One Martini backbone bead per residue (centre of mass of N, CA, C, O) as a GRO file, in nm:
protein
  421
    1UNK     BB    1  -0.135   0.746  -2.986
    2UNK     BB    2  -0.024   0.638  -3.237
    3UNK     BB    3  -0.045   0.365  -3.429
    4UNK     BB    4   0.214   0.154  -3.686
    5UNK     BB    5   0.260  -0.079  -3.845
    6UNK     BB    6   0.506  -0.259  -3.911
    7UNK     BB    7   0.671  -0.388  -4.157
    8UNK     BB    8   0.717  -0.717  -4.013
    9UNK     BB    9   0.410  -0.757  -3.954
   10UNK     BB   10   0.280  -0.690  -4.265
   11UNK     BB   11   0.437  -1.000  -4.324
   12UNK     BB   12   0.303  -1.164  -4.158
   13UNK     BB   13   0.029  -1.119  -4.253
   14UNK     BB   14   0.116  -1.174  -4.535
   15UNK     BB   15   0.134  -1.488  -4.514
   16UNK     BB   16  -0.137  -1.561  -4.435
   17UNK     BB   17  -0.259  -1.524  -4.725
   18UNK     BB   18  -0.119  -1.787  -4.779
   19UNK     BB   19  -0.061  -2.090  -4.831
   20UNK     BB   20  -0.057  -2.372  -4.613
   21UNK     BB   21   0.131  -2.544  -4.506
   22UNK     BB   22   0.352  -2.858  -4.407
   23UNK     BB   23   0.405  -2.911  -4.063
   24UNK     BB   24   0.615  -2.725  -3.883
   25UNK     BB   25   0.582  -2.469  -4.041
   26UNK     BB   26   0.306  -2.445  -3.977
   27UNK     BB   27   0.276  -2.410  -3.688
   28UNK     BB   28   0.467  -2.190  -3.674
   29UNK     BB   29   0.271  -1.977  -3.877
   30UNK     BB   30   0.033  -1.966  -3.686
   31UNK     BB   31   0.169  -1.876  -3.471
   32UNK     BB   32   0.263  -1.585  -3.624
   33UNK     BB   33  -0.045  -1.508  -3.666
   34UNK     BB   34  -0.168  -1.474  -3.390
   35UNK     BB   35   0.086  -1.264  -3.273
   36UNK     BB   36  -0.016  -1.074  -3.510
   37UNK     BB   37  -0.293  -1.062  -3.420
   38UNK     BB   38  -0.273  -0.930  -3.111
   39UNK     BB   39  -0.111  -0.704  -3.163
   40UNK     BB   40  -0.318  -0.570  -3.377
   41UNK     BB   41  -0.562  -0.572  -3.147
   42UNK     BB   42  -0.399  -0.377  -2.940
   43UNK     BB   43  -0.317  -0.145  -3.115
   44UNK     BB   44  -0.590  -0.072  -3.194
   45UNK     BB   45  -0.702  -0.044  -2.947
   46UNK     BB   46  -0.538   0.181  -2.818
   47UNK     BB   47  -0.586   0.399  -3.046
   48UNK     BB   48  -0.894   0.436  -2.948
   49UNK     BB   49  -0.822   0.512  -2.659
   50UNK     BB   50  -0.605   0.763  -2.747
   51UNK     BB   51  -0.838   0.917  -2.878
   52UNK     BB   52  -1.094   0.885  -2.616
   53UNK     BB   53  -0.866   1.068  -2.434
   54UNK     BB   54  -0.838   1.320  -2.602
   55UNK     BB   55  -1.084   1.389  -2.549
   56UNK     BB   56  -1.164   1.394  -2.250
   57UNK     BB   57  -0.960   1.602  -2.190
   58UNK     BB   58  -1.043   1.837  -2.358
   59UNK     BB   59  -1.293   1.855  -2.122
   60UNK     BB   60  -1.124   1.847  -1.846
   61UNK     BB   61  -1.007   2.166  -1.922
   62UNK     BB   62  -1.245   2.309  -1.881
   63UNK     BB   63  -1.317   2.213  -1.639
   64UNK     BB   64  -1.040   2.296  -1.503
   65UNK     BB   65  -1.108   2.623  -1.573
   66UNK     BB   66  -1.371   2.640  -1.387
   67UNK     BB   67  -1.210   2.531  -1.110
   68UNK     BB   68  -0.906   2.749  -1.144
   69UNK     BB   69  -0.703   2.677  -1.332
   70UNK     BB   70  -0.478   2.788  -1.495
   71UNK     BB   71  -0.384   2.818  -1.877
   72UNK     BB   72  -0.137   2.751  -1.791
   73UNK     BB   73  -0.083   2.540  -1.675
   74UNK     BB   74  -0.293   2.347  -1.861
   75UNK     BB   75  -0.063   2.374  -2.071
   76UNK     BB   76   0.206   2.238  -1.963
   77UNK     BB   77   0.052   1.956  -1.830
   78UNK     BB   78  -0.134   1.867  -2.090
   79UNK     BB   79   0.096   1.890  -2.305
   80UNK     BB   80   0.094   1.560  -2.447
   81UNK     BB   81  -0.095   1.378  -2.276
   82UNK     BB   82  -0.051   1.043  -2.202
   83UNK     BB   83  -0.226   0.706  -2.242
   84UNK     BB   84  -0.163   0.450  -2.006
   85UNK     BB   85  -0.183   0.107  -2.001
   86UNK     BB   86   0.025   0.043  -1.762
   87UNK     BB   87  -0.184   0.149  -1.560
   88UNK     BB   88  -0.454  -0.025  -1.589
   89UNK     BB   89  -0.332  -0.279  -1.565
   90UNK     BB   90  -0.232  -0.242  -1.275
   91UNK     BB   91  -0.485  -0.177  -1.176
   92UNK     BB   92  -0.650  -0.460  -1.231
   93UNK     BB   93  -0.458  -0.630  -1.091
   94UNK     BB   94  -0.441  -0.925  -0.843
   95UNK     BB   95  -0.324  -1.106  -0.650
   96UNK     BB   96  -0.351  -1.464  -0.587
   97UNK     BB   97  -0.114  -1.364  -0.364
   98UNK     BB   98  -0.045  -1.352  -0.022
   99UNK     BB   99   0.180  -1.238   0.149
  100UNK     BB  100   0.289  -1.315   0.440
  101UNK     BB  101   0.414  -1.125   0.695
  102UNK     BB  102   0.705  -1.268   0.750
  103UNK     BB  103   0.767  -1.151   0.422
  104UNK     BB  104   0.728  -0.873   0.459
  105UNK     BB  105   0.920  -0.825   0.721
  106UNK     BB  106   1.195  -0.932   0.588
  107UNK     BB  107   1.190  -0.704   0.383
  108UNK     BB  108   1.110  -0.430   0.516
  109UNK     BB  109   1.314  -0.539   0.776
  110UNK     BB  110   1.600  -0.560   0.636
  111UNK     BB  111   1.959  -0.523   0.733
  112UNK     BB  112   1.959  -0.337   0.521
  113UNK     BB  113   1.751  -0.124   0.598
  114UNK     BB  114   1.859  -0.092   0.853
  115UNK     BB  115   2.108   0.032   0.791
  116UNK     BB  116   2.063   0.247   0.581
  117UNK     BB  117   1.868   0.414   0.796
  118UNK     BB  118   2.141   0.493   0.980
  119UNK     BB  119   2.218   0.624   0.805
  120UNK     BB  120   2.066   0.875   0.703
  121UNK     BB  121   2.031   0.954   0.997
  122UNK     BB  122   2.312   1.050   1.045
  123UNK     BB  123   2.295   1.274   0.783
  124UNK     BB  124   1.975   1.407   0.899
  125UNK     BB  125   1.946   1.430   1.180
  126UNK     BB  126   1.902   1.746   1.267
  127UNK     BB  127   1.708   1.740   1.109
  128UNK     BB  128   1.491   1.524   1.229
  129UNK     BB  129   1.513   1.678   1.526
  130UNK     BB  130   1.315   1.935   1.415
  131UNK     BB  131   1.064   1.758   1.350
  132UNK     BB  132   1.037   1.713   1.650
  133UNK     BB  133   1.033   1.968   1.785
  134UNK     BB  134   0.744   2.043   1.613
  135UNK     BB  135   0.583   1.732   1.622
  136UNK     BB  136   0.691   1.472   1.776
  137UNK     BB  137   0.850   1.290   1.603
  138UNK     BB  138   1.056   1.038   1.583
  139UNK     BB  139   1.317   0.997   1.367
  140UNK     BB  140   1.311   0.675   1.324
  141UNK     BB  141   1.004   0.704   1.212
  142UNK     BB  142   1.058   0.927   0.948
  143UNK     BB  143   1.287   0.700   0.819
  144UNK     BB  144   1.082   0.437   0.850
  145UNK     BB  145   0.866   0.576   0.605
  146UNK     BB  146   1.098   0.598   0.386
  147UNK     BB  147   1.176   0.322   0.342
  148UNK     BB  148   0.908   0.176   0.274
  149UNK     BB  149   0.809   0.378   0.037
  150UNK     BB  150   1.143   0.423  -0.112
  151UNK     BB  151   1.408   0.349  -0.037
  152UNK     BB  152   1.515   0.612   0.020
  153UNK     BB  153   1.450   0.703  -0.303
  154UNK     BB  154   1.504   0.450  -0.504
  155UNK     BB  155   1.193   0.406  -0.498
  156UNK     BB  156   0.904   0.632  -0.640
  157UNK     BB  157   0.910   0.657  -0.954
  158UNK     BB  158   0.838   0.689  -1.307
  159UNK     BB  159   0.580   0.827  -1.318
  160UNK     BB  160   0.323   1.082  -1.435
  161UNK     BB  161   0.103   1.138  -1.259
  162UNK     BB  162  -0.059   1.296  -1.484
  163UNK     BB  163  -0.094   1.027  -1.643
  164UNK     BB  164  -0.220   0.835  -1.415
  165UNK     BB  165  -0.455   0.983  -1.363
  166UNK     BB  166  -0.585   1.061  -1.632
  167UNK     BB  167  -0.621   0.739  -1.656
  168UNK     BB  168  -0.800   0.668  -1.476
  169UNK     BB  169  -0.997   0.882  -1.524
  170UNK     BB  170  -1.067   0.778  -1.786
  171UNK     BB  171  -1.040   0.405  -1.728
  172UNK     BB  172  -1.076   0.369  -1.403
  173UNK     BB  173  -1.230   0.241  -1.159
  174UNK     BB  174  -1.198   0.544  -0.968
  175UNK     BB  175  -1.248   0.811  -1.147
  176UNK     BB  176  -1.349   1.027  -0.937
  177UNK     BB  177  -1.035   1.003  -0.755
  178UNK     BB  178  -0.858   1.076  -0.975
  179UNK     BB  179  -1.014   1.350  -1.096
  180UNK     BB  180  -0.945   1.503  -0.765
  181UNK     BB  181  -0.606   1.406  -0.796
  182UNK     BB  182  -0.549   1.580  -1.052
  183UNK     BB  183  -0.638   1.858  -0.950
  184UNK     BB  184  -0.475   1.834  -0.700
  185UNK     BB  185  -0.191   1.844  -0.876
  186UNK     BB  186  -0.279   2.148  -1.040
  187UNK     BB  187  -0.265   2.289  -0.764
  188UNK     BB  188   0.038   2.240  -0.750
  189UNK     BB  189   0.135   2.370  -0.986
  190UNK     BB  190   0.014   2.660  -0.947
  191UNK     BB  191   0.187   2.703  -0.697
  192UNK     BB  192   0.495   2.581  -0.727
  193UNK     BB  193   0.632   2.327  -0.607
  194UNK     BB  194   0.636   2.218  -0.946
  195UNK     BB  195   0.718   2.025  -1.192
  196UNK     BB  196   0.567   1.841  -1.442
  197UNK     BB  197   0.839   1.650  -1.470
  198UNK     BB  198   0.874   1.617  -1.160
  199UNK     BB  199   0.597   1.472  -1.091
  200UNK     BB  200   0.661   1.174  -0.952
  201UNK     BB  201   0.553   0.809  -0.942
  202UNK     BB  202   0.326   0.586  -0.915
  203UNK     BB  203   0.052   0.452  -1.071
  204UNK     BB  204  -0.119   0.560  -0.830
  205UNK     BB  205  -0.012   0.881  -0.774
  206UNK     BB  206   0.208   0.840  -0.588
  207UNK     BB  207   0.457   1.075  -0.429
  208UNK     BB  208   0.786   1.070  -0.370
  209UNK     BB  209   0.962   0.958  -0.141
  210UNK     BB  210   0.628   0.925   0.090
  211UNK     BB  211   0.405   0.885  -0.079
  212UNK     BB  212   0.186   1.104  -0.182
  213UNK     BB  213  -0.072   1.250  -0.253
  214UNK     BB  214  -0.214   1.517  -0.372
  215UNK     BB  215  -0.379   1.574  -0.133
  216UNK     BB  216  -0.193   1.521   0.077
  217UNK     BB  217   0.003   1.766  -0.019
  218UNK     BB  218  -0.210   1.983   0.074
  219UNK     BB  219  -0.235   1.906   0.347
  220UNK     BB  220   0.057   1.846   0.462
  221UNK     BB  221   0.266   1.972   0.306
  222UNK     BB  222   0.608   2.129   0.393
  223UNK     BB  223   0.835   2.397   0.428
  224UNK     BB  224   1.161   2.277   0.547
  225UNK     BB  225   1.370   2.508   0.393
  226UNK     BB  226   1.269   2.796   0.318
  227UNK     BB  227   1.194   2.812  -0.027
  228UNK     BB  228   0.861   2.841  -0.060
  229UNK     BB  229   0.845   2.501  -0.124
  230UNK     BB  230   0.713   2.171  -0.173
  231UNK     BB  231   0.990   1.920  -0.188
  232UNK     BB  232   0.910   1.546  -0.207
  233UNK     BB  233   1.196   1.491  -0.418
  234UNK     BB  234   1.448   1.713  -0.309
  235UNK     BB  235   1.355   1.771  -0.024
  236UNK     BB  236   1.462   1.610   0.298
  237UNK     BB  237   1.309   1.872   0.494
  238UNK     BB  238   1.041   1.818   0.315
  239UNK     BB  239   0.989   1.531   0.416
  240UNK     BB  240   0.970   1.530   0.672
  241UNK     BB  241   0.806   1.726   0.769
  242UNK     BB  242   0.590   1.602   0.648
  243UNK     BB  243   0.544   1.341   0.746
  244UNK     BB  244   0.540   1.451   1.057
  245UNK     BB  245   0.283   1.618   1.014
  246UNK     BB  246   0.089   1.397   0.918
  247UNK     BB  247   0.125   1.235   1.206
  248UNK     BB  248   0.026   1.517   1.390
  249UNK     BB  249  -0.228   1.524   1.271
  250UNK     BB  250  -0.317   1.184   1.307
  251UNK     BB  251  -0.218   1.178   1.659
  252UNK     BB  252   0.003   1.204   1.754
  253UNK     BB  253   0.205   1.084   2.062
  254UNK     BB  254   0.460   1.208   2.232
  255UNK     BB  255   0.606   0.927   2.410
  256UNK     BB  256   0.544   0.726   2.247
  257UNK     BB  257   0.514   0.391   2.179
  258UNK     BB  258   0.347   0.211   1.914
  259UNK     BB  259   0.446  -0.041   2.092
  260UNK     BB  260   0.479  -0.378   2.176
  261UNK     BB  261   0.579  -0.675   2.320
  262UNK     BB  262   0.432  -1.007   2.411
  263UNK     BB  263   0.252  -1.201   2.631
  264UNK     BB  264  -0.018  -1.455   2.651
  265UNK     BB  265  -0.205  -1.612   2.838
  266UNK     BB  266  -0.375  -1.867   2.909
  267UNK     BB  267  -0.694  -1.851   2.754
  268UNK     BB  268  -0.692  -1.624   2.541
  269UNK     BB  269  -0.893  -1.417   2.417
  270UNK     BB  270  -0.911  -1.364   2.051
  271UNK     BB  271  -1.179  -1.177   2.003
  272UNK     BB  272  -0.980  -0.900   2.135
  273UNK     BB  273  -0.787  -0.912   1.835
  274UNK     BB  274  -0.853  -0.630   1.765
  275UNK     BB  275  -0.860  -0.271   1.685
  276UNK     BB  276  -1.170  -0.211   1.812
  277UNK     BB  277  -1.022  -0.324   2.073
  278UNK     BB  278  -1.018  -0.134   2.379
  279UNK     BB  279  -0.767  -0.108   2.631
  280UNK     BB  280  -0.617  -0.046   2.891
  281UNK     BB  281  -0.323  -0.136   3.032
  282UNK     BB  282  -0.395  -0.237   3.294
  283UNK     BB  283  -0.653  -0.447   3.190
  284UNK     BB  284  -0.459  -0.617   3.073
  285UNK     BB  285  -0.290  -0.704   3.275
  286UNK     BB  286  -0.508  -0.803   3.450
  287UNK     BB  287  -0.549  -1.061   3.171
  288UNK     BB  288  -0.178  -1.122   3.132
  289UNK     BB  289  -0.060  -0.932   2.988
  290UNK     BB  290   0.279  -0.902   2.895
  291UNK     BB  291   0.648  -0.821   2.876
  292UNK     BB  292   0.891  -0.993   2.747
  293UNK     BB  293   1.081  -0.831   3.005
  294UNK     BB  294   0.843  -0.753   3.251
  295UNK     BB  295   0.793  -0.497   3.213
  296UNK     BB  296   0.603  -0.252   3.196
  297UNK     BB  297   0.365  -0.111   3.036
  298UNK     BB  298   0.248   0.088   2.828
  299UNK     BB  299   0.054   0.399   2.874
  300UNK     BB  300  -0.242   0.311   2.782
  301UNK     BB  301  -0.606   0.395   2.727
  302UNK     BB  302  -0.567   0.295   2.426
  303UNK     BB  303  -0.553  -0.046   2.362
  304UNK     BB  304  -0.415  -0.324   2.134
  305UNK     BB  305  -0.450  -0.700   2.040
  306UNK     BB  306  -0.242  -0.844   1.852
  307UNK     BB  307  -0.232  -1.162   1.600
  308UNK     BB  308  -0.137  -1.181   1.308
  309UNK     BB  309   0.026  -1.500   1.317
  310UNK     BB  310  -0.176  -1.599   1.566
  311UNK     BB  311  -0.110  -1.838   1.839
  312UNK     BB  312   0.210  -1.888   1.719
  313UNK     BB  313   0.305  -1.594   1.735
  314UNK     BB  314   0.332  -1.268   1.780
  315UNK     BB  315   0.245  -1.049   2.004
  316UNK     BB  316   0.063  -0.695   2.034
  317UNK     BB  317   0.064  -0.359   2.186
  318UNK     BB  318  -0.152  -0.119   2.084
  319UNK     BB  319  -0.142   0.244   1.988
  320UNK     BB  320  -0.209   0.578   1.892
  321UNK     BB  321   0.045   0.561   1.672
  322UNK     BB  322  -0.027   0.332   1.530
  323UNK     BB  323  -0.298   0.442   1.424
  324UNK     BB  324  -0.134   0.682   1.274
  325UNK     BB  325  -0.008   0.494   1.068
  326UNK     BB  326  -0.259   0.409   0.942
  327UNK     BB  327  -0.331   0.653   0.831
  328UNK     BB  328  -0.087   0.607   0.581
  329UNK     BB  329  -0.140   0.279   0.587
  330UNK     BB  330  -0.425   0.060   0.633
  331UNK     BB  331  -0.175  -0.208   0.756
  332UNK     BB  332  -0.081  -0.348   0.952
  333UNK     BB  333   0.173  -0.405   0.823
  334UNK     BB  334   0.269  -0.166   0.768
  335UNK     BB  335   0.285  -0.066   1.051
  336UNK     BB  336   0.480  -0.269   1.183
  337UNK     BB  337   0.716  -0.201   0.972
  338UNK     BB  338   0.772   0.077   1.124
  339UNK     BB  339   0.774  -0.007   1.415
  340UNK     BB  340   1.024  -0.198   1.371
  341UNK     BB  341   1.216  -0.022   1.218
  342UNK     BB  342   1.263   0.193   1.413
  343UNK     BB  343   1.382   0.034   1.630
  344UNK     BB  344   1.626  -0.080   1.502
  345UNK     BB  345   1.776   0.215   1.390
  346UNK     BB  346   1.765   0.274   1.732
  347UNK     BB  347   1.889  -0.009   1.877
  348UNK     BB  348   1.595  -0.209   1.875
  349UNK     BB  349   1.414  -0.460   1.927
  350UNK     BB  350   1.282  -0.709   1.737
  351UNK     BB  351   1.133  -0.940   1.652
  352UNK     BB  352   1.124  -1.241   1.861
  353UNK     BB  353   0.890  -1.410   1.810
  354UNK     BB  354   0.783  -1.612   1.622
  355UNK     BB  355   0.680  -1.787   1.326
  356UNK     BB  356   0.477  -1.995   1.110
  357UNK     BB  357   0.616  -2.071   0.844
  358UNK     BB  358   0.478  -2.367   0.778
  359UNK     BB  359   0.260  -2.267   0.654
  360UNK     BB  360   0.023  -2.193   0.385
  361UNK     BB  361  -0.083  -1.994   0.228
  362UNK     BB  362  -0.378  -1.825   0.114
  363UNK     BB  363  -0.558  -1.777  -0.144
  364UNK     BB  364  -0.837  -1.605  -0.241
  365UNK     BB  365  -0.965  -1.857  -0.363
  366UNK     BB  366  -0.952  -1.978  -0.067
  367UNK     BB  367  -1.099  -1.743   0.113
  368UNK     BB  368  -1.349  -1.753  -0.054
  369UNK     BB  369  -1.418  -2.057   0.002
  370UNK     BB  370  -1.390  -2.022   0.317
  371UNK     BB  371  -1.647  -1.820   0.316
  372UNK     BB  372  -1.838  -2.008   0.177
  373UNK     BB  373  -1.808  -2.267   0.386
  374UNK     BB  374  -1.925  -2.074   0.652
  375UNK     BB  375  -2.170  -2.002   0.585
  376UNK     BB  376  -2.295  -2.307   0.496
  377UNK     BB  377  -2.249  -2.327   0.849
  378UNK     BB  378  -2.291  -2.103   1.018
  379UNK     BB  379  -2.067  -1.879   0.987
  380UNK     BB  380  -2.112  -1.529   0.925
  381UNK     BB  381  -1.912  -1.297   0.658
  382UNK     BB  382  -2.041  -1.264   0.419
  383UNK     BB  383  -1.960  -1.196   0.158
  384UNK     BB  384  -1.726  -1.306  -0.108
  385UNK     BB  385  -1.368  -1.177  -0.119
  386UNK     BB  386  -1.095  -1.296  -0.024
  387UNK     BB  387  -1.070  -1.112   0.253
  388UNK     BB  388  -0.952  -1.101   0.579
  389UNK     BB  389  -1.168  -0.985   0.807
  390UNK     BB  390  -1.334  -0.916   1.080
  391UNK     BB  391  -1.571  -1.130   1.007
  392UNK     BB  392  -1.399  -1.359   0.919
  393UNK     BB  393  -1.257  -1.428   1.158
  394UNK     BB  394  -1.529  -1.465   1.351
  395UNK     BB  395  -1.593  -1.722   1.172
  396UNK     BB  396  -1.320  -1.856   1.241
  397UNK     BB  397  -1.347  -1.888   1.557
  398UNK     BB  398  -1.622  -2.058   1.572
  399UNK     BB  399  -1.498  -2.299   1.405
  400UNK     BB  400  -1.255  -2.364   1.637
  401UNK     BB  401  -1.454  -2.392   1.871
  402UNK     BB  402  -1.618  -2.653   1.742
  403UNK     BB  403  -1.352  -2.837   1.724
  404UNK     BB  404  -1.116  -2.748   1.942
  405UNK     BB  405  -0.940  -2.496   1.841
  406UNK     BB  406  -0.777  -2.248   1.851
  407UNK     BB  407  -0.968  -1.903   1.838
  408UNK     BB  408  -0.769  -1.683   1.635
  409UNK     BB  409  -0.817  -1.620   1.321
  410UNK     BB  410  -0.610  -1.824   1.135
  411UNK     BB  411  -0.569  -1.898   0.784
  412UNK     BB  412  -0.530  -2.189   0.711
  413UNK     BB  413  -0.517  -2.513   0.484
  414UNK     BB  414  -0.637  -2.707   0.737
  415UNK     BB  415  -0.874  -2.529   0.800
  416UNK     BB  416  -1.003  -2.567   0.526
  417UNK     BB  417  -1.008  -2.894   0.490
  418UNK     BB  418  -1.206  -2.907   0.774
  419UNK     BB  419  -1.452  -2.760   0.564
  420UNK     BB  420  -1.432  -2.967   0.301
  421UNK     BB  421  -1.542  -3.212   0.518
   0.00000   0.00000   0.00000
């Protein structure tokens, strides 16, 4: 991927090498000069990396004819694979801000895409019906992560597979799971199940309706209409298929529901509102804690009680279907907004419980300042690093019992201003 200054750049260049100007139009050509600097300088890097992967790739596909990938395959698969720069971008970006989950399930489970939903479903009911039958997963579960992965196949990426993982595998943070799933990807063009053309989805590997990596459609990924390939690109009984496979893989239980939304009792400890505190229904009943409409509990045997949004959000109680979904994408949020997505596209109620809008979500940045100046008092959170997870709540929870405030573990702006005093 060579690449070679434009005619108006070595303008810009050549202009530089001229007596200085003076007035505005010296800062005009200044900036023109710098413009033209940053870009000569970005340009000369990419030719020097897409040099130094074409060198990496000629040695990666020996080493793949050595771990059993046919000649064809790595001849059609490798040949003219360009290093992009856009996507080790994606790999190293970070959001300084983390949106609160409330606007993540505004977004993931809005108005629109419960009706697309409902569309889908009713499209291929059918289908979705018999991936029940084999699998036990209920259709608007199979078709509420298809809207979430990629709005129901409208958005699933047009990057390269084979190029975002070789780049990865060549240039980024965990380049030995980029380069064995690359090879994952290789071995799934040798089986035939898809062409690298049509490869296709996000800058992370992840591939289409239902974004599975290359591993994972190895593992899960089924042939759901009999055409001896699985082909989760153009075929929607292959994609369901996969999807209902991969959750009863995960141990999807038949017959059961997600979770709940519930109530919890006055002096409620929030300490066991981890996904690792897991108590029958029985023994939460026996602690207050009840379901919004009164009826009883679900029977789970273990069961967690979730408090996303802190003590003044929406409470719920989850069983081993959605930890099945977490098994598909580890975060609170994004199982919530399946299991709630699911709910509302077959006709049932979504959260009904406010959320804290008033709130105002923490930067990274403040997240990090958040757990160090918790270490700084006596509790310990471990080292910081901007993401609250089960440490940081723990201490955060202990801290706001030492103040008198419900010690729900929930990081507000209020609370981070009364550890900087």
């Amino acid at each position: 991927m060579k690449r070679m200054l434009t005619p108006s750049l070595l303008l810009v260049l050549l202009a530089g090498c001229q007596a200085a100007p003076t007035g505005e139009n010296s800062v005009a050509r200044a900036e023109e000069r710098d413009a033209a600097t940053t870009v000569a300088v970005v340009d000369t890097a990419e030719q020097a990396a897409s040099e130094d992967f074409d060198a990496w790739l000629s040695r990666f596909r020996q080493e793949a004819r050595a771990e059993g990938i046919s000649a064809s395959t790595l001849s059609r698969a490798l040949e003219g694979l360009r290093y992009r720069p856009r996507v080790i971008e994606l790999d190293r970006s970070q959001p300084e801000f983390v949106r609160p989950i409330w606007q993540y399930l505004d977004s993931a489970v809005s108005a629109t895409r419960v009706t697309n939903g409902r569309q889908r479903l009713d499209a291929h009911r059918d289908t979705a019906r018999e991936m029940e039958r084999r699998y036990g997963v209920p259709p608007e579960v199979i078709v509420a992560i298809w809207g979430i992965e990629s709005n129901y196949g409208s958005n699933f990426g047009d990057f390269s597979t084979l190029e975002a993982l070789a780049t990865l595998a060549f240039d980024g943070r965990r380049h030995d799971f980029a380069r064995a799933e690359l090879l994952a990807a290789l071995r799934i063009l040798d089986k035939g199940d898809i062409t690298p053309d049509r490869m296709l989805g996000s800058w992370a590997g992840a591939m289409g309706h239902t974004q599975f990596m290359p591993s994972s459609f190895e593992a899960y990924a089924v042939d759901g209409d009999g055409d001896g390939r699985r082909d989760i690109w153009g075929s929607i009984p292959d994609v369901m298929a996969s999807t209902a496979h991969y959750l009863d893989r995960a141990s999807w239980q038949p017959g059961q529901p997600w979770g709940v939304e519930v109530r919890l009792p006055d002096g409620f400890d929030y300490a066991q509102t981890e996904l690792t505190h897991r108590q029958s229904s029985h023994e939460w009943a026996e602690r207050g804690v009840q379901t919004l409409s009164g009826d009883p509990l679900p029977d789970f045997t273990a069961a967690s009680v979730l408090v996303p949004g802190g003590a003044e959000g929406p409470a719920f109680l989850v069983g081993p279907n959605f930890r099945a979904i977490l098994r598909y994408n580890n975060a609170t949020s994004y199982a919530l907004a399946v299991g709630t997505l699911a709910d509302e596209i077959a006709g049932r109620e979504g959260v009904v419980q406010g959320w804290p809008r008033e709130q105002q979500p923490l930067s990274r940045r403040q997240v990090r300042e958040m757990q160090h100046l918790l270490n700084q008092r006596g509790f310990e959170v471990g080292d910081p690093d901007g993401i609250m997870g089960p440490n940081t709540r723990r201490g955060l929870r202990e801290f706001q019992a030492a103040i008198g405030t419900t010690p729900d573990g929930f990081a507000t702006l209020s609370l981070l201003q009364r550890l900087q005093r």
